[in-house]
XYZ file of C-alpha atoms in Angstrom:
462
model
C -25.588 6.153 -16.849
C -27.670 4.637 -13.881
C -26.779 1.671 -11.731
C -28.360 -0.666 -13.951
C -26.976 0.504 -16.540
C -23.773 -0.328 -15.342
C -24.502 -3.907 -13.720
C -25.829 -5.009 -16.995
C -23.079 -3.666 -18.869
C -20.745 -5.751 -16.869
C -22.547 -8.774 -17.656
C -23.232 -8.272 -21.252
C -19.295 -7.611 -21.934
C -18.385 -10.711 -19.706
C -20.505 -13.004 -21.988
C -19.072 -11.403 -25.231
C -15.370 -13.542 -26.943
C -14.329 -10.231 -28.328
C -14.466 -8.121 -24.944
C -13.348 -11.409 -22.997
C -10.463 -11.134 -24.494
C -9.887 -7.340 -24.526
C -10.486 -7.595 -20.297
C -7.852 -10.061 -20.277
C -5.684 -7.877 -22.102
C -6.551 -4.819 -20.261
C -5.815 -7.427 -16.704
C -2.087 -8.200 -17.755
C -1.722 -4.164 -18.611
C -3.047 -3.522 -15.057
C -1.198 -6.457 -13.218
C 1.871 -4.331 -14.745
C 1.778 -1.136 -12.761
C 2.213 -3.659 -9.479
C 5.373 -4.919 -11.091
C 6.725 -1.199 -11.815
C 5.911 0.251 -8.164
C 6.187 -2.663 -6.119
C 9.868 -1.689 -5.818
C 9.747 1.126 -4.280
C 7.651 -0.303 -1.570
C 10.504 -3.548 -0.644
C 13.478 -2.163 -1.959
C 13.087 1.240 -0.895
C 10.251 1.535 1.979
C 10.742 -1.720 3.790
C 14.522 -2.205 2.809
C 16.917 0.706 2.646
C 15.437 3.601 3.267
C 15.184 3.485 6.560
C 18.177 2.233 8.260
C 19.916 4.793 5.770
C 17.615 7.668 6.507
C 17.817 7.001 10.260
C 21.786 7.141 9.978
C 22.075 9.996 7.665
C 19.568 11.552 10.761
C 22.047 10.002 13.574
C 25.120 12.172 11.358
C 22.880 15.212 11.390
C 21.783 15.127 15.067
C 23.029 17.042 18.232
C 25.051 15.827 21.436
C 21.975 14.323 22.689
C 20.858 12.581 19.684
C 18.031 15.172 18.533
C 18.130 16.517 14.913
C 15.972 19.812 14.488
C 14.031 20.205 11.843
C 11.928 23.780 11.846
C 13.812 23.624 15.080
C 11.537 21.028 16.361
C 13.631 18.540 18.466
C 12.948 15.074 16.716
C 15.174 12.126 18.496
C 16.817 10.765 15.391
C 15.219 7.104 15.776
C 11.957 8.281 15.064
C 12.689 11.157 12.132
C 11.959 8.365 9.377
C 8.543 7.240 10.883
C 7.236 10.975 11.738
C 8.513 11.325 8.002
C 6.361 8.717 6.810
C 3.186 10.079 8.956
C 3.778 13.354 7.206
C 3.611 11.712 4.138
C -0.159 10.688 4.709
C -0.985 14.218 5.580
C -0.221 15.492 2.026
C -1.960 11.847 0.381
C -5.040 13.448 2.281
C -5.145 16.222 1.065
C -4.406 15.212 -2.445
C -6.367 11.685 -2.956
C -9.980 13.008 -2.745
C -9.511 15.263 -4.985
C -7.915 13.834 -7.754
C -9.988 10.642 -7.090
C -13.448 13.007 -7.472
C -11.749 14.356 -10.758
C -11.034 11.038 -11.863
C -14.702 10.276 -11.771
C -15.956 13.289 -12.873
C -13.704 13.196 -15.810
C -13.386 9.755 -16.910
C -9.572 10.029 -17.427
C -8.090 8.227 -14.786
C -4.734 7.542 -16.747
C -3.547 10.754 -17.770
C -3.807 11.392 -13.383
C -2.184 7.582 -13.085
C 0.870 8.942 -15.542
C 1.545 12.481 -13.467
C 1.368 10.650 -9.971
C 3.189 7.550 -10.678
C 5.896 9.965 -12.917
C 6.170 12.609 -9.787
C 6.725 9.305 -7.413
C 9.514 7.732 -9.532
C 11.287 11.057 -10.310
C 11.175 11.791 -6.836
C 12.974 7.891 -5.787
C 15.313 8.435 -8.269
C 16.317 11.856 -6.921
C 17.298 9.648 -3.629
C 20.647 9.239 -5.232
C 21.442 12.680 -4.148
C 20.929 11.721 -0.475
C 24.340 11.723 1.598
C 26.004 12.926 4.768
C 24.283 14.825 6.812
C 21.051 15.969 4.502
C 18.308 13.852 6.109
C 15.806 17.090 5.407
C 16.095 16.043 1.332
C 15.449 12.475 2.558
C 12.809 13.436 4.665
C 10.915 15.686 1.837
C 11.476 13.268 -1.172
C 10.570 10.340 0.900
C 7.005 12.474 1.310
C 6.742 13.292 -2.261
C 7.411 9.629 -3.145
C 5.308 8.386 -0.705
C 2.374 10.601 -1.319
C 2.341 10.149 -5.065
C 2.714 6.249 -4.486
C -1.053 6.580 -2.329
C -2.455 8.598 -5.035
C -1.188 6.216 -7.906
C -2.301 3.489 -6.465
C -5.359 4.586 -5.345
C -6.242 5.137 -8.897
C -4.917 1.695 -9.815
C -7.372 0.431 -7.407
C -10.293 2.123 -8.997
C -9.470 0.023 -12.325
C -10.328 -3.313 -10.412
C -14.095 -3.189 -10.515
C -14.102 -1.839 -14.258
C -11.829 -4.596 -15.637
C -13.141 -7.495 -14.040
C -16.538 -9.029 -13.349
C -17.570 -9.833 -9.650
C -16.951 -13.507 -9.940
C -13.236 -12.664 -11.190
C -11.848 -9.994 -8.769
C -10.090 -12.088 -6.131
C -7.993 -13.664 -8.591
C -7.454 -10.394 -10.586
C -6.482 -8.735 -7.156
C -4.005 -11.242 -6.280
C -2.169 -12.098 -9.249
C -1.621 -8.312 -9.557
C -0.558 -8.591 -5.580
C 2.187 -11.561 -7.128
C 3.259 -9.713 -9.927
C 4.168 -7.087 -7.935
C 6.174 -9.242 -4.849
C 7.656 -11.277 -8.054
C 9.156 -7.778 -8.565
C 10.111 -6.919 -5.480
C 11.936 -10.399 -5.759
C 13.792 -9.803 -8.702
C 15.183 -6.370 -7.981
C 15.823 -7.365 -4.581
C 18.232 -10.121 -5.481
C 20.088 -7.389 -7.611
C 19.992 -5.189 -5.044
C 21.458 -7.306 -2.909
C 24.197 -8.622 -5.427
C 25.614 -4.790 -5.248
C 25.264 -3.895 -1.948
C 26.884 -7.482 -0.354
C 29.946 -7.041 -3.080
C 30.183 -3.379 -3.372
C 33.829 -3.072 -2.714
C 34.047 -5.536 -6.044
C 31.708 -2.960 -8.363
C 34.186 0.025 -6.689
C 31.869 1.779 -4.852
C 31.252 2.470 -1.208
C 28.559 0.697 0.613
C 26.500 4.553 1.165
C 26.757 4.439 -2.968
C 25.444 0.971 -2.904
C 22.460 1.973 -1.340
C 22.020 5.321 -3.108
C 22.293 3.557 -6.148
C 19.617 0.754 -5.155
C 17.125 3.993 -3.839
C 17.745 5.615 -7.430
C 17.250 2.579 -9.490
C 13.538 2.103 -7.925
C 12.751 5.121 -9.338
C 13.709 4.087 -12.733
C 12.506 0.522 -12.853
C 9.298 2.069 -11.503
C 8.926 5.046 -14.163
C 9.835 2.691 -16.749
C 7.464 -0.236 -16.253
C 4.470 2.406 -15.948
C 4.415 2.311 -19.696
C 3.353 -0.653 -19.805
C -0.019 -0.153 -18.232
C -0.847 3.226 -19.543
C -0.688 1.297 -23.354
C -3.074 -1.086 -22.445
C -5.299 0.593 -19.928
C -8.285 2.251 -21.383
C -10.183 5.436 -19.699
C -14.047 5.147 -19.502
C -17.023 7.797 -19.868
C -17.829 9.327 -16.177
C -21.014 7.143 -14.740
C -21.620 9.480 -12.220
C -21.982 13.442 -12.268
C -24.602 14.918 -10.212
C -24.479 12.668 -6.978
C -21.003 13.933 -6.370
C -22.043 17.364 -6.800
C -24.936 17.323 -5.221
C -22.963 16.003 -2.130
C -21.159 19.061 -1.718
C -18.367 19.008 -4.043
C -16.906 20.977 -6.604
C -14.309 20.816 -9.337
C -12.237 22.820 -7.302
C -12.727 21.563 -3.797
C -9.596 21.537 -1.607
C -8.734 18.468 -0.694
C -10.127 18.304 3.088
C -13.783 19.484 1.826
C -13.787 16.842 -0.899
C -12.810 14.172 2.097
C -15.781 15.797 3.354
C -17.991 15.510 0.896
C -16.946 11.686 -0.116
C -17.553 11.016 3.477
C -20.753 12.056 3.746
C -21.878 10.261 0.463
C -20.141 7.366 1.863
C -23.057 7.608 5.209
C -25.230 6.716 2.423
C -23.911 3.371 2.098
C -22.895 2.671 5.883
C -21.955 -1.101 5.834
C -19.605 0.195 3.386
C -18.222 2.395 5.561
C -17.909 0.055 8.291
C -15.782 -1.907 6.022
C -13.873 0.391 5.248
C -13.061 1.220 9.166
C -12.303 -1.877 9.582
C -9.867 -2.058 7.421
C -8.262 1.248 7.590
C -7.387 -0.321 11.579
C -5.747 -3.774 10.505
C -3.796 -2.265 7.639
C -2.806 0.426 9.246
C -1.136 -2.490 11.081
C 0.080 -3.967 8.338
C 1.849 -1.109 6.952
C 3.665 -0.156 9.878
C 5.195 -3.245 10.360
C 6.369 -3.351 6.348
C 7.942 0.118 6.465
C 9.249 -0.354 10.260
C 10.452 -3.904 10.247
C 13.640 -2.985 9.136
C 14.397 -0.604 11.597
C 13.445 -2.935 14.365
C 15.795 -5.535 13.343
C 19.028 -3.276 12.698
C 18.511 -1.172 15.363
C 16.662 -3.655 18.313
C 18.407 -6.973 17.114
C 21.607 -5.622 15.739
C 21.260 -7.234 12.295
C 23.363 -6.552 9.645
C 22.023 -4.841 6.835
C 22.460 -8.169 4.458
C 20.659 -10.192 6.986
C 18.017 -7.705 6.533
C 17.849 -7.824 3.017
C 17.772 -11.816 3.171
C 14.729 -11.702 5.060
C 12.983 -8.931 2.923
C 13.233 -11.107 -0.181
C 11.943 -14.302 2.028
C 9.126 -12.056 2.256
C 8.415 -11.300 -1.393
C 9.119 -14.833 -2.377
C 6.852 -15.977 -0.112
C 4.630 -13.711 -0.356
C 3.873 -14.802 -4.180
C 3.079 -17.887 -3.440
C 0.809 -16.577 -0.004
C -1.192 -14.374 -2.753
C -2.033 -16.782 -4.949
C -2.770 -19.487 -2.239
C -5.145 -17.137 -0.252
C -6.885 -16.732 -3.648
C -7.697 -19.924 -3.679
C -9.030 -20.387 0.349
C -10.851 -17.120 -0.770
C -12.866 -19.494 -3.695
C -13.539 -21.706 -0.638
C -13.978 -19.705 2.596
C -14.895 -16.642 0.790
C -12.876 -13.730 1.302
C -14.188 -12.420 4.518
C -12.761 -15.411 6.491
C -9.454 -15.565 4.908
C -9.078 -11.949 5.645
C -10.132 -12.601 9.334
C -7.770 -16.090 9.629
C -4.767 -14.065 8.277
C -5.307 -11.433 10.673
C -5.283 -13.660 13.648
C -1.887 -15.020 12.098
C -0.161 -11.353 11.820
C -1.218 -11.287 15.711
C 0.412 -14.217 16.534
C 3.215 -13.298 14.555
C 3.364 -9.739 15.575
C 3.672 -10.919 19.400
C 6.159 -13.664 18.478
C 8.250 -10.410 17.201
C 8.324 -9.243 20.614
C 10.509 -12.059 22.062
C 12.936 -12.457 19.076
C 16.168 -12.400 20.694
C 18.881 -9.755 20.314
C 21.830 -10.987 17.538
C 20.094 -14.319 15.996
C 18.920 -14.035 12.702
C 17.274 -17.266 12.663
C 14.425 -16.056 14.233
C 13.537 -13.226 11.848
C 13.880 -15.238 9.174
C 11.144 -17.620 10.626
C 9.209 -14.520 11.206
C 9.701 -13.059 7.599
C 8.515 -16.633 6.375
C 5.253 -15.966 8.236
C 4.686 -12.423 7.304
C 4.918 -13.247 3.482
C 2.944 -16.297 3.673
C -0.464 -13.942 4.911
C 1.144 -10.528 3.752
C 0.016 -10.704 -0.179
C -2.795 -13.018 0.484
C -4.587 -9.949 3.272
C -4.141 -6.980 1.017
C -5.237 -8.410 -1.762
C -8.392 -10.006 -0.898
C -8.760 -6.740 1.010
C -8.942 -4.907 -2.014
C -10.934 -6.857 -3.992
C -13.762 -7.289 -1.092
C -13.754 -3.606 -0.614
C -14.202 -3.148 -5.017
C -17.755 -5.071 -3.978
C -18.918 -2.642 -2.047
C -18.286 0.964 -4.206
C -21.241 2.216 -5.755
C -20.861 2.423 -9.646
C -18.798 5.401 -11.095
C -17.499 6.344 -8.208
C -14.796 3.766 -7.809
C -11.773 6.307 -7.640
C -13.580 8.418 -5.148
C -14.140 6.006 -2.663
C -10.779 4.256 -3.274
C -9.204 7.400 -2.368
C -10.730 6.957 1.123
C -9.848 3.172 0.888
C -6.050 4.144 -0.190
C -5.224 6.306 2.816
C -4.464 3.485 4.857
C -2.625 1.328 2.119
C 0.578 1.687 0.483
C 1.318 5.254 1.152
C 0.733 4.020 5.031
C -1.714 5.185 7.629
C -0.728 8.056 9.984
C -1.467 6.377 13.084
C 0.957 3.341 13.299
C 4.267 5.194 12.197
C 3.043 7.871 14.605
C 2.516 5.584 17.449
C 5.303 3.445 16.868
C 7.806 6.804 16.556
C 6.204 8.250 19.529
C 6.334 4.845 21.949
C 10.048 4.740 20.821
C 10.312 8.115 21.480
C 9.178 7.736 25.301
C 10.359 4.349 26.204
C 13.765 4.144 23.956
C 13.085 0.443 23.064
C 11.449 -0.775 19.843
C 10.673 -3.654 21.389
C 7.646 -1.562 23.242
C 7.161 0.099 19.719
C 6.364 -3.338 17.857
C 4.235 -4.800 20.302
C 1.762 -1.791 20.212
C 1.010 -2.507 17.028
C -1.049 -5.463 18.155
C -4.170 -3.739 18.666
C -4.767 -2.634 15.428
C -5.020 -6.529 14.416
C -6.984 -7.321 17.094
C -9.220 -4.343 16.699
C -9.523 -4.577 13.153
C -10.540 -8.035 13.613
C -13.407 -7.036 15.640
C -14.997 -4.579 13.376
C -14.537 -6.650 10.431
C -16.040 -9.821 11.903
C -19.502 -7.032 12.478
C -19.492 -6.652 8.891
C -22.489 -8.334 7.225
C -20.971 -8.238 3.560
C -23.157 -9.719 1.315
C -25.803 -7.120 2.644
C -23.546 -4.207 1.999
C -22.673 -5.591 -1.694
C -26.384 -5.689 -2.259
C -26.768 -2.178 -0.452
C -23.776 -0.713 -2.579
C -26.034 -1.860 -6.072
C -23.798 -4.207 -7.197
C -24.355 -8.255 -7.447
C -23.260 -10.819 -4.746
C -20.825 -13.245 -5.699
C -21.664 -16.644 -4.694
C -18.225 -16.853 -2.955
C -18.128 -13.663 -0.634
């Protein structure tokens, strides 16, 4: 099936009642896998994880603060961020090549069920994570965090094949809401048992053991609900993959490869796509790290913490939603590029937070949830714009690798400052220059060019 093939396809189902309303139906399947792993990212990523994984390190580590894993000397601050770094190595390896087969194949859910069943099995196994065994938290917070990038990078790839150009920014961000709304609910619970867990009879380590484990299960259960309604598709494209160097069998590096070099085919596409693999890299560092930085830099408690978490996803509804609607206005590109400047402002007000006031993270978890939903989701649907039909899971493979299973670079960078300065103060405030960078490249992007370049049709709102 050829490019036009596919554009007019597109058009002829959007003008038909029947397949109107089977999209729509197909939409609130899809807006339900958000809802089912959007949990694991707040309540166990951003929330609990690691404070608990750092102390469970700090128990494990030597005299001088070092634990040793493959008798590598790792100061035990930065064993939860090198963890998460690690984690990307393995979604490397593994998202090309499942994407590629996803193409190839057509059957994108049956490879949506095993990754998003391996993820939640391995959360839930973060029950079993006590006393001194930070290696089991380190190697099922890399299973669950590489399964998460491969999951949702196949998620992604539904976007452009259940909704029409004119329809993906609010597609993309109610499925960004559903999935804070989520976050929200579970959140509050969460926060219920671990604030009275002398009243439930359990210590507070079980509290959180039980909140890790019960992400797992809230996510494998909710999955259902998208693999009922989410429908795979015949494979558009065969031979261009091929012929691009690929195999059915290609490890996982060569089938980077070989997406890469199809993607210099389509190069504002691949600008894009740098662009935004800088300013979410950003993005996700400060998610997964914020925590740390305000229990260990500030000295908040770990309810205080929580509080300002679910700010975030409450917030960060409502930011989704709203930045939908500038997008209908502005156009995506420019929302993107106005939210960026305000996680930059944000980001440096971060810096001067003082030491034992929780006021001021709260303010600061109000602004990071009003542009937080609103920049990820508009990223995503921009970027669905600009993949050349049939090979949507392929090149979201390349666009997942900096989204939720986190880029290598800012965890890395942040550990490593940390590492050589001792203060996360430094740590957080060299994550400004992948806003300010990705700001830059994006701004160079002519976009409705690469849409037309890509073979797909400009929206009149872009």
């Amino acid at each position: 099936m050829g490019t036009d093939t596919v554009r007019t396809a597109t058009a002829d189902e959007s003008d038909d009642g029947g397949a109107r309303a089977a999209r729509q139906r197909e939409q609130r399947g899809w807006y339900f896998y958000d809802w089912a792993c959007s949990v694991y990212s707040t309540s166990v990523l951003t929330v609990f994880l690691g404070p608990y994984l750092t102390s469970v390190a700090k128990a494990a580590a030597d005299p001088e603060g070092y634990v040793h894993p493959l008798g590598i000397p790792v100061r035990a601050g930065s064993f939860f961020p090198y963890a998460v770094s690690l984690s990307v190595v393995v979604a490397v390896l593994l998202m090309p090549l499942v994407g590629a087969a996803a193409d190839r194949s057509g059957r994108k859910k049956p490879l949506l069920a095993a990754a998003a069943y391996t993820g939640a099995a391995a959360t839930t196994a973060m029950f079993f994570l006590g006393g001194d065994r930070y290696l089991l938290g380190g190697l099922l917070l890399i299973v669950a965090n590489a399964a998460q990038s491969v999951a949702m990078m196949l998620y992604n790839s539904y976007l452009p094949q259940i909704a029409p150009p004119e329809e993906r920014d609010a597609v993309s961000s109610r499925g960004w809401a559903f999935g804070y709304a989520a976050g929200s609910l579970v959140l509050v619970v969460n926060l219920v048992l671990y604030l009275a867990h002398d009243s439930f009879g359990v210590s507070e380590s079980m509290a959180v053991r039980i909140c890790l484990a019960s992400a797992g299960l809230w996510w494998g259960g909710f999955t259902l609900i998208p693999l009922l309604r989410l429908r795979d598709r015949p494979p558009a494209v065969r031979e261009t993959t091929e012929a691009a160097g690929a195999t059915p069998t290609a490890p996982g590096l060569r089938q980077l490869m070989a997406t890469l070099r199809d993607m210099r085919r389509h190069p504002l596409t691949l600008a894009f796509l740098l662009a935004y693999l800088v300013y979410n890299d950003g993005i996700q560092t400060v998610i997964s790290q914020a925590s740390v930085y305000g229990s260990e830099e500030l000295g908040l408690s770990q309810s205080t913490l929580i509080g300002a978490v679910l700010l975030v996803q409450v917030l960060a509804v409502a930011g989704a939603l709203g930045m939908g609607r500038l997008a209908r206005t502005y156009g995506a590109k420019r929302t993107i590029l106005g939210s960026l400047v305000a996680w930059t402002l944000t980001l440096g007000a971060g810096y001067f937070l003082p030491e034992g006031a929780p006021v001021g993270f709260f303010l600061l978890a109000a602004a990071i949830g009003l542009v937080l939903g609103g920049s990820q989701a508009l990223s995503r649907s921009l970027f669905s714009h600009l993949v050349p039909p049939g090979k949507e899971a392929e090149y979201f493979s390349a666009y997942e690798l900096s989204d939720r299973g986190m880029s290598w670079l800012g965890p890395l960078l942040f550990g490593i400052t940390y590492q050589l300065t001792g203060s996360y103060r430094d740590a957080i405030l060299s994550l400004v220059a992948f806003f300010v960078l990705g700001f830059v490249l994006l701004a160079r992007v002519p976009v409705r060019r690469a849409i037309d370049a890509a073979g797909n049709p400009v929206p009149e709102k872009i």
